[in-house]
C-alpha cells in the first residue's frame, strides 16, 4: 500500500477529493450572492399580451366584513387545531354539526339543510345557528363590479358570495344585488376562491339566479364542488384551468395556484386595462400577494401607459390582525410601484391600512357604515371608480 | 479500563452490530421509523389528527426543542443521570421509552417553566402567551408569537450545542465528569444561543408589534439592506445551514479535514469557524440557486417570490440534505468506507446530496397526500422542517436511545477499539506532499468548474423539470 508508485497517486487522489469539495464550496461562498452573479440572471422578457380596454370600472363593496369578531373567529380556529385545519370541519355555519370545534364535516352539516337551500335560506341559517360555532360572527365578502366598455355599455359582475346567509341576503338587498341577479343584469359570478367568508354564502346568489355563468378555480376541493351542486346551481361551472382567461375586452381573469390556510387551494383575481389610465387589479383575498399579482400582470399583460393605476380588494395581509415582518416588507416596498389609487378592506387588516396611510399611500377612505369598523378603508356600501 | 473511566462517551463506547446480514436491518429500522412517524404524526402534529399541534408554530417549537433535548441527553450530558451499566444492559425498547419520556418532560419544563414562565413573566413579555393575550392579542396569535420566539431559540441552540461537542471537543471542560461537564456545556451553549438570539431574532419579534418596539430592539433590523427583508428568516437560512454542517462534519465527513490539525486549540477553533464558513457557502448558494430557478425575488411579494421565503427555504433545503446525511450514516453504514478518508468523504457527500435531493422531490410531490398539508412550495403556514425534524428526531431516538434496535445491537468496544477512539481525534491519514498539493489544485479547479456548471444548468432545469404538477 505504501510502495513508491502508488503513494503519490493515492495522495493525489486524496487531494483531488478534498479539492473538489473545497473548490465547489469556494464558488458557492464567494460568487453566489454577489452583484456579478446576479448580473448573469436571465432577463425575463415581458409578454405584454393585448387584451383590449375598458372605459371605467366601478366597484361596490357589498360586504367586506367577513366576520364581526376577530377573537371569536380565532378562537374557533385555535380550538380546531390551527390554520391548516380543513374549513369544512371547523364547525362553522352552514356546516356545523353540533359536535364541537374541529369535529364537523361537510356531509353532516349539509345533510341538515340540504332541503332548504336555496329556497328557504332563513330557515336553513336559523337551524345552523343552533349547531355551529359563534353563529353571530359570520358576515362575508362580496363585491359588485360594473365595467363600462369603450362604447359606453355597462356590464355587471359579482365577485364572491360571502358567508352568512342572513347577512348576505340583507347586504344583497341593501345594494339591490337581488334584483340584478333576478333580472340577469349580473352577467357572471366569479368565485375567487373557496374560503368560508367568500363562498359559504353561495346559496344566497343561487336563490336569485341559479343559472348565471360561474367561474371557479380548478383547485376547488370536492366539498366545494359538491356545495355548488347542493346549492341548486343548474349551470355548468367554468373551471378556470389556465393562467389567463379573458372575460371580456379589457377584463382578464388571472389564476394563481397557491396553497392557502384552512385547506383551500388557489385563487383567481381580475385585471383590467382602463383606457388612458392603466392597469387595475381587483381581488377577493389576494392570497397570492398583491405584488406577486402585479408583477405577474406586468410580465404577461399589456396595458395603457404601462402604468399601475388602481388596486382594490382584500389584500390579505393581516386578516386576523396578526403580523409578520414580511408584511412590513410589503408596506415598505408598495410605494415603489406607484399605484395611483388603492382601495382596500376586508383581509387587508386595519393595521396594514393604517401603516399604508402613515406612509402616504393613496388609500381611498370609506364611510364606516353598515357595521364596517373603520373609515381607514372602503367599507360596506362604499364605492370606488377607476377611470 | 472501563470506557466511562477513560472519559469516552456512551455513544463512542459502543459499536452497533447488525443483527442480520444484508439489507434486512436497514429495511427493518426504516420500516419501524416510518411507522413510528406515521403514528406519532397523527397523534401530535397532523391538522386532521388528535392533538393537532401543527398550528403551525406550536408543533414547530416542539419538534425543534425535542431535537435539542435529544442532543443534550446523548451528546452533552452523556445520558447522565442514567448509569452506564443500565445503558449497557437495559433492553433497547425500555431505554427508548424511558429516555424519550425523560427528554419530553425536561422539554416541557424548559418551555413552560423557563421560557413561558420565568422569562415570559419576568423578562421579555413576548415569551409569554398569557401576557400577550392579556395585552389584547387573540389567544391564538399570543400562542403563535411566543412559540415562534421559543422555536427560534431552539434553532440557534441546535447549531451551537452540538458544535461545542463536535467542533470544540468539549474544551476546556473535557476532563470534567458528569453532570458537571453537561451542566457547564449546556449553560455555555445556552448563553451563546442567547447572545445569537438577541443579535438575530429579537428584532424580528420586536417588529411583530405596532409600533415597532424600537427602544428594546434595533428596528428596522440591521440586515435589511443585505438580505432585502426585515424578516429574521435571513438568519434561519445560515443558522440551519450551520446545524446541518455540524452533523455533516460529525457523521459523513468524520471530522475531516480539521482533524488533521494537531494543535488542539487550533483544530477546535478552526472546526468551529470552519463549520460556519461551510454553512455560509451553502447558504448563499442555495439562495442564489433559487433565484436561478424561480427568477429574482421581488421584495414585498409573498411566497416563492419573496426574499424572506427564499431565505427560509435555504434552511428547509439544508434540512432535506441532513435527512440524506443521517440516513446514509445510520442506515447505510456510512457507505463507502473502503477508500481513503477524503475519497469516502467525497463520495458520501455526493450520495447524501442525491438522497437529500430525492427526499426533497418526494416531499414536494407527495407529502401533502399524507401529512394533512397542501401541495405547493410556499404556504405561509406550512414548514417542511416540521415533518423533517420530526423524522430526524425519531431516527435519533432509534440510533442514540435504542442502539439501532431492531436491526442493530450495541456491543461494547474492545480495548483496542477504545484506544482507536482516543487517537482518532487527530487523523494521520493525509499529510502534506507535493502530490497531495497537486491533487488539491486540480480538485479545486474541478470544484470551481462544477460550481459554474451547476449554476449554468439550473435555469435550464427550472425550464424543463416540474416537481409539483
Ligand atoms: Fe378573505
Ligand atoms: Fe381568503
PDB file of N, CA, C and O in Angstrom, chain A residues 133-180:
ATOM      1  N   UNK A 133     -70.495  27.045  15.411  1.00  0.00           N
ATOM      2  CA  UNK A 133     -69.697  27.826  16.351  1.00  0.00           C
ATOM      3  C   UNK A 133     -69.948  29.318  16.147  1.00  0.00           C
ATOM      4  O   UNK A 133     -70.022  29.791  15.019  1.00  0.00           O
ATOM      5  N   UNK A 134     -70.042  30.064  17.212  1.00  0.00           N
ATOM      6  CA  UNK A 134     -70.228  31.513  17.142  1.00  0.00           C
ATOM      7  C   UNK A 134     -71.143  31.924  15.991  1.00  0.00           C
ATOM      8  O   UNK A 134     -70.706  32.593  15.046  1.00  0.00           O
ATOM      9  N   UNK A 135     -72.390  31.541  16.053  1.00  0.00           N
ATOM     10  CA  UNK A 135     -73.287  31.725  14.901  1.00  0.00           C
ATOM     11  C   UNK A 135     -73.531  33.187  14.509  1.00  0.00           C
ATOM     12  O   UNK A 135     -73.931  33.451  13.372  1.00  0.00           O
ATOM     13  N   UNK A 136     -73.272  34.119  15.426  1.00  0.00           N
ATOM     14  CA  UNK A 136     -73.488  35.530  15.063  1.00  0.00           C
ATOM     15  C   UNK A 136     -72.281  36.147  14.386  1.00  0.00           C
ATOM     16  O   UNK A 136     -72.328  37.290  13.934  1.00  0.00           O
ATOM     17  N   UNK A 137     -71.185  35.423  14.361  1.00  0.00           N
ATOM     18  CA  UNK A 137     -69.941  36.017  13.872  1.00  0.00           C
ATOM     19  C   UNK A 137     -69.845  36.144  12.359  1.00  0.00           C
ATOM     20  O   UNK A 137     -69.322  37.127  11.859  1.00  0.00           O
ATOM     21  N   UNK A 138     -70.342  35.192  11.592  1.00  0.00           N
ATOM     22  CA  UNK A 138     -70.145  35.286  10.138  1.00  0.00           C
ATOM     23  C   UNK A 138     -70.765  36.530   9.497  1.00  0.00           C
ATOM     24  O   UNK A 138     -71.870  36.939   9.843  1.00  0.00           O
ATOM     25  N   UNK A 139     -70.031  37.107   8.568  1.00  0.00           N
ATOM     26  CA  UNK A 139     -70.535  38.171   7.701  1.00  0.00           C
ATOM     27  C   UNK A 139     -70.323  37.689   6.286  1.00  0.00           C
ATOM     28  O   UNK A 139     -70.991  36.762   5.839  1.00  0.00           O
ATOM     29  N   UNK A 140     -69.302  38.264   5.615  1.00  0.00           N
ATOM     30  CA  UNK A 140     -68.996  37.754   4.289  1.00  0.00           C
ATOM     31  C   UNK A 140     -68.301  38.795   3.442  1.00  0.00           C
ATOM     32  O   UNK A 140     -68.319  39.987   3.758  1.00  0.00           O
ATOM     33  N   UNK A 141     -67.687  38.316   2.372  1.00  0.00           N
ATOM     34  CA  UNK A 141     -67.055  39.215   1.417  1.00  0.00           C
ATOM     35  C   UNK A 141     -67.719  39.035   0.063  1.00  0.00           C
ATOM     36  O   UNK A 141     -67.803  37.923  -0.467  1.00  0.00           O
ATOM     37  N   UNK A 142     -68.205  40.148  -0.476  1.00  0.00           N
ATOM     38  CA  UNK A 142     -68.816  40.108  -1.803  1.00  0.00           C
ATOM     39  C   UNK A 142     -68.728  41.496  -2.414  1.00  0.00           C
ATOM     40  O   UNK A 142     -68.875  42.499  -1.721  1.00  0.00           O
ATOM     41  N   UNK A 143     -68.500  41.524  -3.723  1.00  0.00           N
ATOM     42  CA  UNK A 143     -68.241  42.796  -4.394  1.00  0.00           C
ATOM     43  C   UNK A 143     -68.982  42.851  -5.722  1.00  0.00           C
ATOM     44  O   UNK A 143     -69.032  41.849  -6.435  1.00  0.00           O
ATOM     45  N   UNK A 144     -69.522  44.010  -6.024  1.00  0.00           N
ATOM     46  CA  UNK A 144     -70.135  44.210  -7.336  1.00  0.00           C
ATOM     47  C   UNK A 144     -69.155  44.984  -8.215  1.00  0.00           C
ATOM     48  O   UNK A 144     -68.591  45.990  -7.790  1.00  0.00           O
ATOM     49  N   UNK A 145     -68.982  44.491  -9.428  1.00  0.00           N
ATOM     50  CA  UNK A 145     -68.078  45.167 -10.353  1.00  0.00           C
ATOM     51  C   UNK A 145     -68.875  45.606 -11.569  1.00  0.00           C
ATOM     52  O   UNK A 145     -69.544  44.791 -12.205  1.00  0.00           O
ATOM     53  N   UNK A 146     -68.811  46.894 -11.875  1.00  0.00           N
ATOM     54  CA  UNK A 146     -69.507  47.413 -13.063  1.00  0.00           C
ATOM     55  C   UNK A 146     -68.470  47.901 -14.049  1.00  0.00           C
ATOM     56  O   UNK A 146     -67.712  48.829 -13.764  1.00  0.00           O
ATOM     57  N   UNK A 147     -68.450  47.249 -15.207  1.00  0.00           N
ATOM     58  CA  UNK A 147     -67.462  47.573 -16.217  1.00  0.00           C
ATOM     59  C   UNK A 147     -68.126  48.413 -17.301  1.00  0.00           C
ATOM     60  O   UNK A 147     -69.194  48.045 -17.798  1.00  0.00           O
ATOM     61  N   UNK A 148     -67.509  49.523 -17.621  1.00  0.00           N
ATOM     62  CA  UNK A 148     -68.022  50.338 -18.725  1.00  0.00           C
ATOM     63  C   UNK A 148     -67.129  50.122 -19.936  1.00  0.00           C
ATOM     64  O   UNK A 148     -65.929  50.406 -19.899  1.00  0.00           O
ATOM     65  N   UNK A 149     -67.744  49.600 -21.004  1.00  0.00           N
ATOM     66  CA  UNK A 149     -66.976  49.353 -22.222  1.00  0.00           C
ATOM     67  C   UNK A 149     -66.618  50.663 -22.909  1.00  0.00           C
ATOM     68  O   UNK A 149     -67.155  51.722 -22.584  1.00  0.00           O
ATOM     69  N   UNK A 150     -65.738  50.559 -23.896  1.00  0.00           N
ATOM     70  CA  UNK A 150     -65.346  51.765 -24.629  1.00  0.00           C
ATOM     71  C   UNK A 150     -66.541  52.397 -25.341  1.00  0.00           C
ATOM     72  O   UNK A 150     -66.610  53.600 -25.531  1.00  0.00           O
ATOM     73  N   UNK A 151     -67.545  51.565 -25.708  1.00  0.00           N
ATOM     74  CA  UNK A 151     -68.736  52.111 -26.369  1.00  0.00           C
ATOM     75  C   UNK A 151     -69.768  52.634 -25.364  1.00  0.00           C
ATOM     76  O   UNK A 151     -70.869  53.031 -25.745  1.00  0.00           O
ATOM     77  N   UNK A 152     -69.450  52.600 -24.083  1.00  0.00           N
ATOM     78  CA  UNK A 152     -70.356  53.156 -23.079  1.00  0.00           C
ATOM     79  C   UNK A 152     -71.318  52.157 -22.474  1.00  0.00           C
ATOM     80  O   UNK A 152     -71.984  52.451 -21.484  1.00  0.00           O
ATOM     81  N   UNK A 153     -71.389  50.956 -23.052  1.00  0.00           N
ATOM     82  CA  UNK A 153     -72.297  49.967 -22.473  1.00  0.00           C
ATOM     83  C   UNK A 153     -71.743  49.449 -21.144  1.00  0.00           C
ATOM     84  O   UNK A 153     -70.525  49.400 -20.942  1.00  0.00           O
ATOM     85  N   UNK A 154     -72.671  49.072 -20.232  1.00  0.00           N
ATOM     86  CA  UNK A 154     -72.224  48.656 -18.901  1.00  0.00           C
ATOM     87  C   UNK A 154     -72.488  47.181 -18.667  1.00  0.00           C
ATOM     88  O   UNK A 154     -73.500  46.637 -19.115  1.00  0.00           O
ATOM     89  N   UNK A 155     -71.602  46.562 -17.926  1.00  0.00           N
ATOM     90  CA  UNK A 155     -71.693  45.125 -17.666  1.00  0.00           C
ATOM     91  C   UNK A 155     -71.365  44.864 -16.204  1.00  0.00           C
ATOM     92  O   UNK A 155     -70.371  45.355 -15.700  1.00  0.00           O
ATOM     93  N   UNK A 156     -72.242  44.059 -15.568  1.00  0.00           N
ATOM     94  CA  UNK A 156     -72.067  43.830 -14.132  1.00  0.00           C
ATOM     95  C   UNK A 156     -71.603  42.401 -13.838  1.00  0.00           C
ATOM     96  O   UNK A 156     -72.053  41.445 -14.462  1.00  0.00           O
ATOM     97  N   UNK A 157     -70.734  42.313 -12.850  1.00  0.00           N
ATOM     98  CA  UNK A 157     -70.231  41.006 -12.390  1.00  0.00           C
ATOM     99  C   UNK A 157     -70.275  40.959 -10.870  1.00  0.00           C
ATOM    100  O   UNK A 157     -70.066  41.979 -10.209  1.00  0.00           O
ATOM    101  N   UNK A 158     -70.527  39.773 -10.375  1.00  0.00           N
ATOM    102  CA  UNK A 158     -70.498  39.591  -8.926  1.00  0.00           C
ATOM    103  C   UNK A 158     -69.223  38.827  -8.567  1.00  0.00           C
ATOM    104  O   UNK A 158     -68.911  37.792  -9.168  1.00  0.00           O
ATOM    105  N   UNK A 159     -68.483  39.377  -7.630  1.00  0.00           N
ATOM    106  CA  UNK A 159     -67.240  38.735  -7.190  1.00  0.00           C
ATOM    107  C   UNK A 159     -67.470  38.192  -5.779  1.00  0.00           C
ATOM    108  O   UNK A 159     -67.584  38.961  -4.833  1.00  0.00           O
ATOM    109  N   UNK A 160     -67.619  36.918  -5.667  1.00  0.00           N
ATOM    110  CA  UNK A 160     -67.779  36.211  -4.390  1.00  0.00           C
ATOM    111  C   UNK A 160     -69.165  36.403  -3.765  1.00  0.00           C
ATOM    112  O   UNK A 160     -69.882  37.354  -4.080  1.00  0.00           O
ATOM    113  N   UNK A 161     -69.469  35.464  -2.876  1.00  0.00           N
ATOM    114  CA  UNK A 161     -70.844  35.405  -2.373  1.00  0.00           C
ATOM    115  C   UNK A 161     -70.956  35.466  -0.853  1.00  0.00           C
ATOM    116  O   UNK A 161     -72.010  35.188  -0.292  1.00  0.00           O
ATOM    117  N   UNK A 162     -69.860  35.789  -0.162  1.00  0.00           N
ATOM    118  CA  UNK A 162     -69.943  35.994   1.279  1.00  0.00           C
ATOM    119  C   UNK A 162     -70.101  34.720   2.078  1.00  0.00           C
ATOM    120  O   UNK A 162     -69.815  33.617   1.601  1.00  0.00           O
ATOM    121  N   UNK A 163     -70.631  34.883   3.296  1.00  0.00           N
ATOM    122  CA  UNK A 163     -70.656  33.726   4.219  1.00  0.00           C
ATOM    123  C   UNK A 163     -72.064  33.520   4.805  1.00  0.00           C
ATOM    124  O   UNK A 163     -72.803  32.648   4.361  1.00  0.00           O
ATOM    125  N   UNK A 164     -72.439  34.328   5.779  1.00  0.00           N
ATOM    126  CA  UNK A 164     -73.727  34.109   6.460  1.00  0.00           C
ATOM    127  C   UNK A 164     -74.896  34.327   5.505  1.00  0.00           C
ATOM    128  O   UNK A 164     -74.971  35.347   4.826  1.00  0.00           O
ATOM    129  N   UNK A 165     -75.811  33.366   5.462  1.00  0.00           N
ATOM    130  CA  UNK A 165     -76.979  33.534   4.585  1.00  0.00           C
ATOM    131  C   UNK A 165     -77.758  34.791   4.985  1.00  0.00           C
ATOM    132  O   UNK A 165     -78.185  35.570   4.132  1.00  0.00           O
ATOM    133  N   UNK A 166     -77.933  34.950   6.283  1.00  0.00           N
ATOM    134  CA  UNK A 166     -78.739  36.064   6.766  1.00  0.00           C
ATOM    135  C   UNK A 166     -78.090  37.401   6.410  1.00  0.00           C
ATOM    136  O   UNK A 166     -78.713  38.291   5.825  1.00  0.00           O
ATOM    137  N   UNK A 167     -76.808  37.511   6.728  1.00  0.00           N
ATOM    138  CA  UNK A 167     -76.108  38.768   6.478  1.00  0.00           C
ATOM    139  C   UNK A 167     -75.986  39.063   4.986  1.00  0.00           C
ATOM    140  O   UNK A 167     -76.167  40.193   4.531  1.00  0.00           O
ATOM    141  N   UNK A 168     -75.721  38.042   4.206  1.00  0.00           N
ATOM    142  CA  UNK A 168     -75.513  38.272   2.784  1.00  0.00           C
ATOM    143  C   UNK A 168     -76.819  38.645   2.093  1.00  0.00           C
ATOM    144  O   UNK A 168     -76.842  39.517   1.217  1.00  0.00           O
ATOM    145  N   UNK A 169     -77.902  37.995   2.506  1.00  0.00           N
ATOM    146  CA  UNK A 169     -79.185  38.332   1.889  1.00  0.00           C
ATOM    147  C   UNK A 169     -79.516  39.794   2.177  1.00  0.00           C
ATOM    148  O   UNK A 169     -79.940  40.548   1.291  1.00  0.00           O
ATOM    149  N   UNK A 170     -79.279  40.174   3.410  1.00  0.00           N
ATOM    150  CA  UNK A 170     -79.529  41.557   3.822  1.00  0.00           C
ATOM    151  C   UNK A 170     -78.638  42.521   3.026  1.00  0.00           C
ATOM    152  O   UNK A 170     -79.089  43.557   2.535  1.00  0.00           O
ATOM    153  N   UNK A 171     -77.362  42.149   2.859  1.00  0.00           N
ATOM    154  CA  UNK A 171     -76.435  43.021   2.122  1.00  0.00           C
ATOM    155  C   UNK A 171     -76.806  43.091   0.641  1.00  0.00           C
ATOM    156  O   UNK A 171     -76.735  44.152   0.022  1.00  0.00           O
ATOM    157  N   UNK A 172     -77.190  41.950   0.066  1.00  0.00           N
ATOM    158  CA  UNK A 172     -77.599  41.937  -1.338  1.00  0.00           C
ATOM    159  C   UNK A 172     -78.789  42.867  -1.538  1.00  0.00           C
ATOM    160  O   UNK A 172     -78.844  43.626  -2.506  1.00  0.00           O
ATOM    161  N   UNK A 173     -79.741  42.787  -0.580  1.00  0.00           N
ATOM    162  CA  UNK A 173     -80.932  43.629  -0.728  1.00  0.00           C
ATOM    163  C   UNK A 173     -80.568  45.095  -0.585  1.00  0.00           C
ATOM    164  O   UNK A 173     -81.090  45.952  -1.301  1.00  0.00           O
ATOM    165  N   UNK A 174     -79.666  45.409   0.334  1.00  0.00           N
ATOM    166  CA  UNK A 174     -79.253  46.802   0.542  1.00  0.00           C
ATOM    167  C   UNK A 174     -78.686  47.408  -0.737  1.00  0.00           C
ATOM    168  O   UNK A 174     -78.957  48.557  -1.077  1.00  0.00           O
ATOM    169  N   UNK A 175     -77.927  46.618  -1.490  1.00  0.00           N
ATOM    170  CA  UNK A 175     -77.283  47.149  -2.701  1.00  0.00           C
ATOM    171  C   UNK A 175     -78.062  46.787  -3.966  1.00  0.00           C
ATOM    172  O   UNK A 175     -77.577  47.038  -5.073  1.00  0.00           O
ATOM    173  N   UNK A 176     -79.219  46.157  -3.800  1.00  0.00           N
ATOM    174  CA  UNK A 176     -80.025  45.805  -4.974  1.00  0.00           C
ATOM    175  C   UNK A 176     -79.478  44.659  -5.784  1.00  0.00           C
ATOM    176  O   UNK A 176     -79.838  44.470  -6.958  1.00  0.00           O
ATOM    177  N   UNK A 177     -78.613  43.883  -5.200  1.00  0.00           N
ATOM    178  CA  UNK A 177     -77.995  42.759  -5.925  1.00  0.00           C
ATOM    179  C   UNK A 177     -79.051  41.698  -6.233  1.00  0.00           C
ATOM    180  O   UNK A 177     -79.000  41.037  -7.286  1.00  0.00           O
ATOM    181  N   UNK A 178     -80.004  41.529  -5.308  1.00  0.00           N
ATOM    182  CA  UNK A 178     -81.041  40.520  -5.527  1.00  0.00           C
ATOM    183  C   UNK A 178     -81.758  40.768  -6.855  1.00  0.00           C
ATOM    184  O   UNK A 178     -81.938  39.855  -7.662  1.00  0.00           O
ATOM    185  N   UNK A 179     -82.124  42.026  -7.092  1.00  0.00           N
ATOM    186  CA  UNK A 179     -82.830  42.356  -8.338  1.00  0.00           C
ATOM    187  C   UNK A 179     -81.927  42.174  -9.554  1.00  0.00           C
ATOM    188  O   UNK A 179     -82.354  41.665 -10.592  1.00  0.00           O
ATOM    189  N   UNK A 180     -80.672  42.608  -9.396  1.00  0.00           N
ATOM    190  CA  UNK A 180     -79.737  42.476 -10.539  1.00  0.00           C
ATOM    191  C   UNK A 180     -79.526  41.018 -10.901  1.00  0.00           C
ATOM    192  O   UNK A 180     -79.358  40.669 -12.073  1.00  0.00           O
TER     193      UNK A 180
END
